[in-house]
mmCIF file of C-alpha atoms in Angstrom:
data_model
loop_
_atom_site.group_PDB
_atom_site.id
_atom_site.type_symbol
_atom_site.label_atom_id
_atom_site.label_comp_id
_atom_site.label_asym_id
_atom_site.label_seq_id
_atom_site.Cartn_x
_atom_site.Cartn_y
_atom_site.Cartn_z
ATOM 1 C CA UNK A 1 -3.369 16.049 -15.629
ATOM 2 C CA UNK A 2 -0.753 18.299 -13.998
ATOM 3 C CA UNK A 3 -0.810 21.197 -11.349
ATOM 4 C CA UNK A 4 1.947 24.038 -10.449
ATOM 5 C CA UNK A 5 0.628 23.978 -6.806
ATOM 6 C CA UNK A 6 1.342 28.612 -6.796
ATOM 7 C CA UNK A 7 1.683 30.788 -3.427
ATOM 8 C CA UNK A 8 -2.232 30.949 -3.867
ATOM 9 C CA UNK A 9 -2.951 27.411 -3.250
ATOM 10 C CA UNK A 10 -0.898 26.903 -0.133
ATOM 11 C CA UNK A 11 -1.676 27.004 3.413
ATOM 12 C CA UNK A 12 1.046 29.149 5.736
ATOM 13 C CA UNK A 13 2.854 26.088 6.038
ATOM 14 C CA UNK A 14 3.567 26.501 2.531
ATOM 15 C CA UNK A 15 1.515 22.516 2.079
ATOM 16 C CA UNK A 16 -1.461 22.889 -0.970
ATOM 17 C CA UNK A 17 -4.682 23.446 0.406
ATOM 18 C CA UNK A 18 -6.464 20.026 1.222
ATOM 19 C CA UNK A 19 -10.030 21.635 -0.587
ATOM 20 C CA UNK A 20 -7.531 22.617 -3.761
ATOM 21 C CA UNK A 21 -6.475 18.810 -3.613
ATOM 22 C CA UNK A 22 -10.101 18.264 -3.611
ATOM 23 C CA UNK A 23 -11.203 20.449 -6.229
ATOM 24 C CA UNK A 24 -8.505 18.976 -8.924
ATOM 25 C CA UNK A 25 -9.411 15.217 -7.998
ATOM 26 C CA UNK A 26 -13.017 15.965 -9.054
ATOM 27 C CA UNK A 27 -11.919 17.599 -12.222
ATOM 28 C CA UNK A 28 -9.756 15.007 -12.932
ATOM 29 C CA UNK A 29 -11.926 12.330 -12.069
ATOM 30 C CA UNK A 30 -15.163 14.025 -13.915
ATOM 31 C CA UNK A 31 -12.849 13.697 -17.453
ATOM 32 C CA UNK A 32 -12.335 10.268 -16.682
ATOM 33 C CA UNK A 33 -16.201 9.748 -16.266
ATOM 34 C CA UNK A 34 -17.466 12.263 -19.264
ATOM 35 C CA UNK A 35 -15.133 9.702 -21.475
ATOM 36 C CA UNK A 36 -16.268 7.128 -20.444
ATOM 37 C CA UNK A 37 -19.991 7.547 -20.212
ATOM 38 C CA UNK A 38 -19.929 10.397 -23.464
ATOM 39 C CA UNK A 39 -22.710 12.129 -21.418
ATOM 40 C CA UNK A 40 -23.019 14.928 -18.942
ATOM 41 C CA UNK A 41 -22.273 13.469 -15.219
ATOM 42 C CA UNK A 42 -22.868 14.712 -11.598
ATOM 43 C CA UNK A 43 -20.711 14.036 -8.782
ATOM 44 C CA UNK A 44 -22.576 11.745 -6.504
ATOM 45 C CA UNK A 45 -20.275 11.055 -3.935
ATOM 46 C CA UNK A 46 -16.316 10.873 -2.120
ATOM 47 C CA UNK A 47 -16.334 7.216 -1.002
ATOM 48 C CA UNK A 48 -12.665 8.025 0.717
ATOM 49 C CA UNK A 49 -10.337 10.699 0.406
ATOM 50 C CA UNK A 50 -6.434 9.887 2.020
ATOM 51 C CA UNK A 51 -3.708 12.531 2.139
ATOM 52 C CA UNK A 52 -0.542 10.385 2.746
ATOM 53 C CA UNK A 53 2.010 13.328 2.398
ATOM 54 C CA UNK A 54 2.088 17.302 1.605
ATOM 55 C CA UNK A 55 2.779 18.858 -1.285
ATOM 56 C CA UNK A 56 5.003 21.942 -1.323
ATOM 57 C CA UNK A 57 4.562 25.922 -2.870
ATOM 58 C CA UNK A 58 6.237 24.868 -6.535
ATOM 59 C CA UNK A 59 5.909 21.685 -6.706
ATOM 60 C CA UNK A 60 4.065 19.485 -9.918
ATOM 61 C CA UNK A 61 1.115 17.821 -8.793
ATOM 62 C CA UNK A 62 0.447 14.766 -11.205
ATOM 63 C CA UNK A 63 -3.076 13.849 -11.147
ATOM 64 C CA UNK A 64 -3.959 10.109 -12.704
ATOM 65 C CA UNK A 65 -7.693 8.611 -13.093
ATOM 66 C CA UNK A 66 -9.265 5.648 -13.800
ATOM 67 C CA UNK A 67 -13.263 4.268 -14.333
ATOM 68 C CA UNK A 68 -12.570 1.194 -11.869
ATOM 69 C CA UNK A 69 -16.166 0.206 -11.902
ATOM 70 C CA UNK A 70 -19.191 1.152 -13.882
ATOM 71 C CA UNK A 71 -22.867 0.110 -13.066
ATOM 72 C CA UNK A 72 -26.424 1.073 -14.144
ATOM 73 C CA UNK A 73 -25.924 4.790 -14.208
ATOM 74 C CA UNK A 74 -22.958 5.261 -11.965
ATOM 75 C CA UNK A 75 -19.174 4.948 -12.153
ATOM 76 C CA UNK A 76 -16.899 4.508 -9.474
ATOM 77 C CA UNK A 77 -13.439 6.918 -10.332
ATOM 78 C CA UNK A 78 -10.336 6.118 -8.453
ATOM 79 C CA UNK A 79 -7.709 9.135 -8.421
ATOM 80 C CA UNK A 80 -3.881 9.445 -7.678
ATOM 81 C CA UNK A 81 -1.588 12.544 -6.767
ATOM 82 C CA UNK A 82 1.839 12.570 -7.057
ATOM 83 C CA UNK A 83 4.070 15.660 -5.640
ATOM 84 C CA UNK A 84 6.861 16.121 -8.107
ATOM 85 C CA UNK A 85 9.544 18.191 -6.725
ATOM 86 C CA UNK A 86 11.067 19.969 -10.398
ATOM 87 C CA UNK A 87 14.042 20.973 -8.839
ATOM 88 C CA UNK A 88 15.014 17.303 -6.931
ATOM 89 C CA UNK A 89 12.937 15.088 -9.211
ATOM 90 C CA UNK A 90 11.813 13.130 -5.812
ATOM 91 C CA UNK A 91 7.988 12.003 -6.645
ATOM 92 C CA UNK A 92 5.648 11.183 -3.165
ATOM 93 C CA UNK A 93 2.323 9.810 -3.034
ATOM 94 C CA UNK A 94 0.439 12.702 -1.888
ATOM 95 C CA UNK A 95 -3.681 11.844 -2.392
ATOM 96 C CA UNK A 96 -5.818 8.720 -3.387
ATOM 97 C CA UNK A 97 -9.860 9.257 -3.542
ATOM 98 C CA UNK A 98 -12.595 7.077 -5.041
ATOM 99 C CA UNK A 99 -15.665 8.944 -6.410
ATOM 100 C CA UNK A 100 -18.850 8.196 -7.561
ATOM 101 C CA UNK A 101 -20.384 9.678 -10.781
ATOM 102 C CA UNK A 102 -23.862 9.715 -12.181
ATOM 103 C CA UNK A 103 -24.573 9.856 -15.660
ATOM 104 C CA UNK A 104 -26.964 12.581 -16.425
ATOM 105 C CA UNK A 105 -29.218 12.658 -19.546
ATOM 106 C CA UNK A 106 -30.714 15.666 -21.113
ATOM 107 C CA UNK A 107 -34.003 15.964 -18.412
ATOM 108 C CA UNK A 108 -31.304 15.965 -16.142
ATOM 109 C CA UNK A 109 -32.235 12.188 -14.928
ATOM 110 C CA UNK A 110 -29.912 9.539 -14.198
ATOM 111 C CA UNK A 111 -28.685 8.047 -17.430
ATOM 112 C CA UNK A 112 -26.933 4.052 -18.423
ATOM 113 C CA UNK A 113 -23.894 4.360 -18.745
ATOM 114 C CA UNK A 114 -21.215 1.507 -20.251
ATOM 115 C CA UNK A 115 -19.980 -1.522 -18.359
ATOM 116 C CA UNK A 116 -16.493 -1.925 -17.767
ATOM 117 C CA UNK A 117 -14.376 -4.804 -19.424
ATOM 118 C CA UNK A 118 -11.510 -5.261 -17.203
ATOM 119 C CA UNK A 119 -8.622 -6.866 -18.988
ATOM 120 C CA UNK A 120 -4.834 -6.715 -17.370
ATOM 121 C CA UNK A 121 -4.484 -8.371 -14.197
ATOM 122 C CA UNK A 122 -4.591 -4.710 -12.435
ATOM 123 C CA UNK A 123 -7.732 -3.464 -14.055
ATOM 124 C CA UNK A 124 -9.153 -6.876 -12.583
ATOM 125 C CA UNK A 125 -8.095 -5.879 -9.206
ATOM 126 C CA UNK A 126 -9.272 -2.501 -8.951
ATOM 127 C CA UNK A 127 -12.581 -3.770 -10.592
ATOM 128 C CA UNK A 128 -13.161 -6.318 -7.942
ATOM 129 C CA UNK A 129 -12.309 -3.893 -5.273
ATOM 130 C CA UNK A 130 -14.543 -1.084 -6.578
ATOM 131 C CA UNK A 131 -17.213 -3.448 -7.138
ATOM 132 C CA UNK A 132 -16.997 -4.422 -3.355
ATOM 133 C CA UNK A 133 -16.765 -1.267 -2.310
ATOM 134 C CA UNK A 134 -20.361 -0.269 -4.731
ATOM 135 C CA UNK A 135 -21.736 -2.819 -2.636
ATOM 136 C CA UNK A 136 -20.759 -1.211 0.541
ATOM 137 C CA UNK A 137 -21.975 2.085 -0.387
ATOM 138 C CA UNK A 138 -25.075 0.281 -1.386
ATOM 139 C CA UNK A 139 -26.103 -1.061 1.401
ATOM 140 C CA UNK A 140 -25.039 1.921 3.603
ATOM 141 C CA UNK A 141 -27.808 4.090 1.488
ATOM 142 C CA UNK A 142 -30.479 1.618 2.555
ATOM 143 C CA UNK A 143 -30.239 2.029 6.275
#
């Protein structure tokens, strides 16, 4: 997914707006989890949300997203922004967030959703990591 980050979306140092950043990683990362679960989904949560670097009035934002980890009716989505400058080329690392979906069915309850079958050696990773991290989030609910 890409984003001309306009006048509009800027702050008056002329950086995007962190809550714009926001806005197009849940976007980005809901397509990732409607095609993967083929069902309605609900944002659940923002595990972690990291702004490394700004991005400027005209640049491309690049927005990439992946289902790292899927379990009973949740999906963990892992998002990355990339600041392309069009007139340099120069590419930063600008945003990296991990959300949690729910599947929703049509009584608007949680709904199953498919398991992930990791197969290069970096799917594996972020699996593992994601899976870890499901724990965490897991066990933080419970206190």
């Amino acid at each position: 997914m890409h984003e001309l980050v306009l006048p509009n979306d800027t702050n008056v140092l002329g950086n995007v707006h962190g809550g714009r950043v926001m806005c197009l990683m849940d976007i980005c990362a809901a397509m990732s989890a409607y095609k993967h679960a083929r069902q309605p989904v609900v944002t659940a949560s923002v595990d972690r949300l990291d702004f490394l670097a700004p991005a400027k009035k005209g640049d491309i934002l690049i927005l990439k997203s992946s289902v790292n980890y899927a379990h009973k009716t949740s999906m963990e989505i892992g998002v990355r922004i990339d600041a392309e400058s069009p007139f340099s080329g120069e590419v930063n690392h600008t945003a990296t967030a991990y959300l949690t979906f729910v599947a929703i069915d049509k009584n608007n309850k949680p709904s199953s959703v498919p398991k992930i079958k990791p197969e290069t050696k970096d799917e594996k990773r972020r699996y593992e990591r994601a899976k870890a991290r499901h724990l965490v989030r897991k066990t933080n609910r419970m206190k």
